[in-house]
mmCIF file of C-alpha atoms in Angstrom:
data_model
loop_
_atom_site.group_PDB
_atom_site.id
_atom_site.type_symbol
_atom_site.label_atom_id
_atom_site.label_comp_id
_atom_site.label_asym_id
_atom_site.label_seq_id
_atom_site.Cartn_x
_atom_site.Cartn_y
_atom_site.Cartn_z
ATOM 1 C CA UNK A 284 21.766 -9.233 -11.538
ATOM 2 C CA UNK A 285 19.646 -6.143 -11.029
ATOM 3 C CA UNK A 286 16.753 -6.821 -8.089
ATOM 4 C CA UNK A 287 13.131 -6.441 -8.499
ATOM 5 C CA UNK A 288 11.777 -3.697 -6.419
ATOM 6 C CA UNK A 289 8.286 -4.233 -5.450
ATOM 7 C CA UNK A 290 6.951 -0.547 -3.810
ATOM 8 C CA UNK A 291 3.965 -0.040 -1.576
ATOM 9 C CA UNK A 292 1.860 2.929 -3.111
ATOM 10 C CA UNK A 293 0.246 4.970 -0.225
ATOM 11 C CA UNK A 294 2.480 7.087 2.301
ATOM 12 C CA UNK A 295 5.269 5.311 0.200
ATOM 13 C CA UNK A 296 5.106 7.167 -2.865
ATOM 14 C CA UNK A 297 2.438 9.922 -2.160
ATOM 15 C CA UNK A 298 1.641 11.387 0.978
ATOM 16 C CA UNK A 299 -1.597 9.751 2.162
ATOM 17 C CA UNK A 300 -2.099 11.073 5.280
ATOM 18 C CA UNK A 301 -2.511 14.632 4.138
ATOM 19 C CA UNK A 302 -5.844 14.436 2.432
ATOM 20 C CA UNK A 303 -6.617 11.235 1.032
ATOM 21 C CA UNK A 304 -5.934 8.746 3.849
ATOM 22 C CA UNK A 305 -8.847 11.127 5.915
ATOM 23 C CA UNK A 306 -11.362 11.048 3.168
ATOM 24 C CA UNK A 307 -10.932 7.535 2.868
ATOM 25 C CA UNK A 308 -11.454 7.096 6.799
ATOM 26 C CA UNK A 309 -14.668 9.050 6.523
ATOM 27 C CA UNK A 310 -15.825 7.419 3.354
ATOM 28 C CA UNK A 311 -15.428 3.746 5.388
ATOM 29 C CA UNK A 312 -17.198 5.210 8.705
ATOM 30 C CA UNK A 313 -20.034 6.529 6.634
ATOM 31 C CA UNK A 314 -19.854 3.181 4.642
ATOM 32 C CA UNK A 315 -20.492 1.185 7.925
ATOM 33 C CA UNK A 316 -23.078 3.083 9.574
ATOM 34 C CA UNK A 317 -24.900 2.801 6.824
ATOM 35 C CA UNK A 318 -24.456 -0.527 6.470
ATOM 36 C CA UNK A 319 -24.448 -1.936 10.123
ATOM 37 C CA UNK A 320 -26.660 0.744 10.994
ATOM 38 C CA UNK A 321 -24.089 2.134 13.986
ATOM 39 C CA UNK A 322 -23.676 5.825 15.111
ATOM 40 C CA UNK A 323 -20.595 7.073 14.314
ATOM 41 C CA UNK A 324 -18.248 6.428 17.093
ATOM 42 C CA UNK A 325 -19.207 2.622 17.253
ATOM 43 C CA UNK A 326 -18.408 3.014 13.050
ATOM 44 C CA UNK A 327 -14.957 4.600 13.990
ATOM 45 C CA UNK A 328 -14.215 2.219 16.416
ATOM 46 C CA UNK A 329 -15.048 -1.049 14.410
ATOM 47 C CA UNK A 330 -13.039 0.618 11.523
ATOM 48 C CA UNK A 331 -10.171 1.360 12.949
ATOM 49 C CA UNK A 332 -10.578 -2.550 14.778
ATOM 50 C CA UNK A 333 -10.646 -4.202 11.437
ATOM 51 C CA UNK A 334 -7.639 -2.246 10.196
ATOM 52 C CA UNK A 335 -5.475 -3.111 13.225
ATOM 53 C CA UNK A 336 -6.666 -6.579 12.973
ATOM 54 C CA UNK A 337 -6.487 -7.325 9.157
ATOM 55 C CA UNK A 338 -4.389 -4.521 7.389
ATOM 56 C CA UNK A 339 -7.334 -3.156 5.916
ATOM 57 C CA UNK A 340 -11.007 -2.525 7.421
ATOM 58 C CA UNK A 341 -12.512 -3.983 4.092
ATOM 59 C CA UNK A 342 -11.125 -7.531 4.538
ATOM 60 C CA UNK A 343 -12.816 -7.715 8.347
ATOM 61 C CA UNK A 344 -16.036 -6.164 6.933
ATOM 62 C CA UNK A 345 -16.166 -8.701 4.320
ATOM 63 C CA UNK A 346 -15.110 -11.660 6.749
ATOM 64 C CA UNK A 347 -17.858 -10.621 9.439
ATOM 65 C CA UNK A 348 -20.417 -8.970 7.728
ATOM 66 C CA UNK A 349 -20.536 -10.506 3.983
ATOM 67 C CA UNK A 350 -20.541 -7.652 2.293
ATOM 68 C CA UNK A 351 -19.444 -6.994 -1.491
ATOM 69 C CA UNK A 352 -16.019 -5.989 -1.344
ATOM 70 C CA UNK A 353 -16.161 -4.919 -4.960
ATOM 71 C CA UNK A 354 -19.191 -2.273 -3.748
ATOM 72 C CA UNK A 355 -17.170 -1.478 -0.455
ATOM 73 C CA UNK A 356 -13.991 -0.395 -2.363
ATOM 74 C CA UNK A 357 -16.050 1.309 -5.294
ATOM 75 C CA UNK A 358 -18.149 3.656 -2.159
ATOM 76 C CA UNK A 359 -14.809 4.124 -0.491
ATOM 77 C CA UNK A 360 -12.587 4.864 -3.098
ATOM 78 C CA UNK A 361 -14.178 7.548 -5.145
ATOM 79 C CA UNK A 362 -11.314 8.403 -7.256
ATOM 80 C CA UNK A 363 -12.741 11.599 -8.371
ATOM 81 C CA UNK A 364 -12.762 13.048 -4.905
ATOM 82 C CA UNK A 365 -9.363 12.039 -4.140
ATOM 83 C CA UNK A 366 -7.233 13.165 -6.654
ATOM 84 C CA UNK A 367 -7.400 16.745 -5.891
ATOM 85 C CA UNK A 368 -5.728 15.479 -2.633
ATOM 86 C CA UNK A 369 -2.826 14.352 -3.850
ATOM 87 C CA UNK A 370 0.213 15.264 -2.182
ATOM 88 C CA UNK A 371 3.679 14.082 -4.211
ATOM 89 C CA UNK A 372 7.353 14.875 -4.806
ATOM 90 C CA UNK A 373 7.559 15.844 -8.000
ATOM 91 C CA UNK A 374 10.687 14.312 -8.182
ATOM 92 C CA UNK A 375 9.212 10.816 -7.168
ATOM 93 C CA UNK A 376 9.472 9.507 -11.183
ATOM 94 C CA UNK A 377 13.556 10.491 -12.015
ATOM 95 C CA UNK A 378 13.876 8.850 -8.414
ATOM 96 C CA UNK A 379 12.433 5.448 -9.651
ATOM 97 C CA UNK A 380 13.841 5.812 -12.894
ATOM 98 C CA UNK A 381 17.039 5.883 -11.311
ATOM 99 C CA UNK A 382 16.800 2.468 -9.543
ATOM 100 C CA UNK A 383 17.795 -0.742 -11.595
ATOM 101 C CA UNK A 384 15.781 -3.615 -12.138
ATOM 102 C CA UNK A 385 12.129 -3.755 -12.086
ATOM 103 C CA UNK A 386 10.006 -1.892 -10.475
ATOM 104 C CA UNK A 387 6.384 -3.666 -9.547
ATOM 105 C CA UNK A 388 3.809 -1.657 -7.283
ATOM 106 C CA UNK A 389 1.666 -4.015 -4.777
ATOM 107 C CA UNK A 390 -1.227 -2.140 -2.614
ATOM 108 C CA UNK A 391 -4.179 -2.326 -0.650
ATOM 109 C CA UNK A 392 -6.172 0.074 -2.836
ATOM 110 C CA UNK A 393 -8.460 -1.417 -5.608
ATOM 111 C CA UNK A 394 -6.783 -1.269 -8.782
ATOM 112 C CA UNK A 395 -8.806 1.530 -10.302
ATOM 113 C CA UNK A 396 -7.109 3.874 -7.530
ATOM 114 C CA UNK A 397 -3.649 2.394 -8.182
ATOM 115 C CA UNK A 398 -4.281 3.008 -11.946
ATOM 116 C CA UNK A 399 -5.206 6.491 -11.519
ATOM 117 C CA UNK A 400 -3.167 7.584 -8.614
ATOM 118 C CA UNK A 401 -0.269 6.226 -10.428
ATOM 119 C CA UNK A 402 -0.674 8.167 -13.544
ATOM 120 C CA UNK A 403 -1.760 11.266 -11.924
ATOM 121 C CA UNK A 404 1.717 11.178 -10.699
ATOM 122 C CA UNK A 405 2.919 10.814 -14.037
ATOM 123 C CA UNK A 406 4.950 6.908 -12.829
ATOM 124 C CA UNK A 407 2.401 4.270 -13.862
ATOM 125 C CA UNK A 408 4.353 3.810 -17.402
ATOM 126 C CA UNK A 409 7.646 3.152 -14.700
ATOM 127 C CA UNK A 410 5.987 0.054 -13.150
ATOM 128 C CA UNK A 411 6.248 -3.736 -14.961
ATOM 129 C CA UNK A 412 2.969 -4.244 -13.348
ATOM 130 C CA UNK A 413 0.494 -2.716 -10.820
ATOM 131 C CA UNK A 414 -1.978 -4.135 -8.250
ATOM 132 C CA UNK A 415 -4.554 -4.027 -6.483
ATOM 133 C CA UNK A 416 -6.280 -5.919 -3.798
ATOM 134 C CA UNK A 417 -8.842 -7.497 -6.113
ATOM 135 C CA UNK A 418 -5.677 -8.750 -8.084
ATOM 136 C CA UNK A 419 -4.438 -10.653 -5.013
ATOM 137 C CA UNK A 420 -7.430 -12.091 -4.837
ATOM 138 C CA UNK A 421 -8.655 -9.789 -1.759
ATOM 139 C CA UNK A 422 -6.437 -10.256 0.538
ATOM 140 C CA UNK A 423 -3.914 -7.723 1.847
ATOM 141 C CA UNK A 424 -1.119 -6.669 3.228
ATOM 142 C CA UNK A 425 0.257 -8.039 5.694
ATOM 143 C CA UNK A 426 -1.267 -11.463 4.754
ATOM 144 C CA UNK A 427 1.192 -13.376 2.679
ATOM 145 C CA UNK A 428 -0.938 -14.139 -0.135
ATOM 146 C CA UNK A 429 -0.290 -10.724 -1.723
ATOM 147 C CA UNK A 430 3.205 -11.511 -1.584
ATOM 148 C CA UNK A 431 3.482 -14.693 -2.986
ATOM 149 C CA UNK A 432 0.550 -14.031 -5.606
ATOM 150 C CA UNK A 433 2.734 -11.208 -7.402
ATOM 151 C CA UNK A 434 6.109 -13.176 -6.843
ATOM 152 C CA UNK A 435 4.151 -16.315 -8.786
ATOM 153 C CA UNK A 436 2.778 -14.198 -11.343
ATOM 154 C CA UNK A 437 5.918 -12.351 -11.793
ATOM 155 C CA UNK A 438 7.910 -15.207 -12.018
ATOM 156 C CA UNK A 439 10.294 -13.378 -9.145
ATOM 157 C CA UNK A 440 13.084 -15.261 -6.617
ATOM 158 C CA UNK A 441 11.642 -13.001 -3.061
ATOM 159 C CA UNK A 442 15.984 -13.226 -2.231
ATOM 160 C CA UNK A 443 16.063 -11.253 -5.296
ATOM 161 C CA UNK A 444 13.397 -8.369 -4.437
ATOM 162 C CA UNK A 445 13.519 -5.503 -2.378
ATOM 163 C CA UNK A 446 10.281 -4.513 -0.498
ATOM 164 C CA UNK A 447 9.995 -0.473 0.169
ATOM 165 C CA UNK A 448 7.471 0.220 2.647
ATOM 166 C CA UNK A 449 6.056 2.917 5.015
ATOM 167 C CA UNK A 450 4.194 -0.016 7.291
ATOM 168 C CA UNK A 451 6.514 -2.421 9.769
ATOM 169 C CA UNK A 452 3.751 -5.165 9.590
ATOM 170 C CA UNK A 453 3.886 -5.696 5.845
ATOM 171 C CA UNK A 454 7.707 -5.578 5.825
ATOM 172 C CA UNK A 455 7.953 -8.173 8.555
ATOM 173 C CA UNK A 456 6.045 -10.715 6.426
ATOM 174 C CA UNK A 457 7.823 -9.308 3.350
ATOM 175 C CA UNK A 458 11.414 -10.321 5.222
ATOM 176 C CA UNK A 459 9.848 -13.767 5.995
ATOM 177 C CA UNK A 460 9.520 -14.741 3.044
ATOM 178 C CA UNK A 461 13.301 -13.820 1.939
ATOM 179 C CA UNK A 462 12.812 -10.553 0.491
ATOM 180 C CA UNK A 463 14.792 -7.339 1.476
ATOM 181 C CA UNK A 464 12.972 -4.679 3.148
ATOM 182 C CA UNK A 465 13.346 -1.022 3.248
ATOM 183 C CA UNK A 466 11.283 1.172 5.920
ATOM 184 C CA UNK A 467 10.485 4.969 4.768
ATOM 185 C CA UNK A 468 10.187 6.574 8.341
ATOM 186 C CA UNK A 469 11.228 9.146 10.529
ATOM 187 C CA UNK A 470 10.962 6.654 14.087
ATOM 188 C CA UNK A 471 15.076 6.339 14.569
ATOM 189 C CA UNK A 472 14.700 2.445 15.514
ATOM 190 C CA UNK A 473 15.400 -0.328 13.568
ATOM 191 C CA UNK A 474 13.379 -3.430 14.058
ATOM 192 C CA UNK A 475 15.865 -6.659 13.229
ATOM 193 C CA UNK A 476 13.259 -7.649 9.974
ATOM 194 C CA UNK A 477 14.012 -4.334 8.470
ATOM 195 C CA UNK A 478 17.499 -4.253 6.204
ATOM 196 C CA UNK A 479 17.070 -0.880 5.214
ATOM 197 C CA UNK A 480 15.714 2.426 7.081
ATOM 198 C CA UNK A 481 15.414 5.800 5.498
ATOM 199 C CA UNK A 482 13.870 8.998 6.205
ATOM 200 C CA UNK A 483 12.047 9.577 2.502
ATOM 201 C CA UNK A 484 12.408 7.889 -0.447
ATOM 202 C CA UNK A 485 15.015 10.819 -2.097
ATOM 203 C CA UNK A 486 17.050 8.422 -0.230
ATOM 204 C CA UNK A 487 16.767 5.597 -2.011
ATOM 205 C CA UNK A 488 19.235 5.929 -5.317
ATOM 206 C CA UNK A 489 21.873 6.759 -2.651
ATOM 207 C CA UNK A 490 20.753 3.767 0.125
ATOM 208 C CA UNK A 491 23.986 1.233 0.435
ATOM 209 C CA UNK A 492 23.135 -2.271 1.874
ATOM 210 C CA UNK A 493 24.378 -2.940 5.494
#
């Protein structure tokens, strides 16, 4: 029986960190001085607190500060600016087309980013399904919920899926809940929760289980 491969979407499939992960970073500092009314550095700091903290700054400013998550992804996510930042292999869709099974695509982002990132890179029509934090009812990564929410919905056995991940936190609660886990990375270690480690995701079709 083929597994189900549920991917991460950011620095997993696209390279995040060269444009869009820094526009995003700015968009959420500008987002909280405005909101909290805090200079810069105290926005940075308080940012980059809630993402260590929570997996994603938007999940501590909507525990501690009440504020529409809806409106905080919308101001932070402008699509429109962040697709001319998109850095992919091109060879990212005959790579996923390649594995067996399904293929189901769980992120942080709000959906209308997955959506359009997705089919910007020409692989949204590859997926069985697609979310978003707002479909995981706002909570993400590395909180369970997101996990179990998609395995529930997608009526999926987590000893039958295979997790594929850029982030050790998520794939640590992916493992605890029975699921496989592969870590894209450069770092040569191997943390005992991850089954799988390979530099880029090229390596994938050829991986063979330890």
């Amino acid at each position: 029986m083929h597994p189900t491969w549920i991917f991460d979407l950011d620095n997993t499939l696209h390279n995040a960190d060269f444009g869009i992960f820094p526009h995003i970073n700015r968009s959420m500092t500008d987002y909280i001085m405005r909101q909290l009314g805090l200079d810069e550095s105290a926005a940075q700091a308080l940012r980059h607190r809630y993402y260590q903290r929570y997996g994603a700054t938007m999940h501590g400013m909507q525990r501690h500060h009440a504020i529409d998550p809806d409106l905080f992804l919308k101001e932070t996510h402008r699509v429109a600016e962040l697709i001319p930042l998109l850095q992919w292999d091109r060879h990212v869709g005959t790579l996923l087309a390649r594995l067996p099974g399904r293929k189901i695509l769980l992120s942080n982002g709000p959906q209308t980013y997955v959506e359009q990132i997705t089919r910007k890179m020409g692989i949204d029509r590859l997926f069985d399904a697609l979310y978003g934090v707002e479909r995981v009812g706002y909570r993400p990564k590395p909180h369970s919920l997101p996990f179990v929410t998609v395995c529930a919905r997608e009526r999926l056995i987590p000893a039958r899926c295979i997790m594929v991940e850029d982030s050790l936190d998520n794939l640590r609660t992916a493992k605890s809940l029975g699921m496989r886990t592969v870590w894209i990375t450069r770092q040569p270690r191997r943390p005992v929760y991850v089954d799988l480690r390979i530099g880029s995701l090229r390596d994938l079709p050829r991986a063979t289980w330890q």
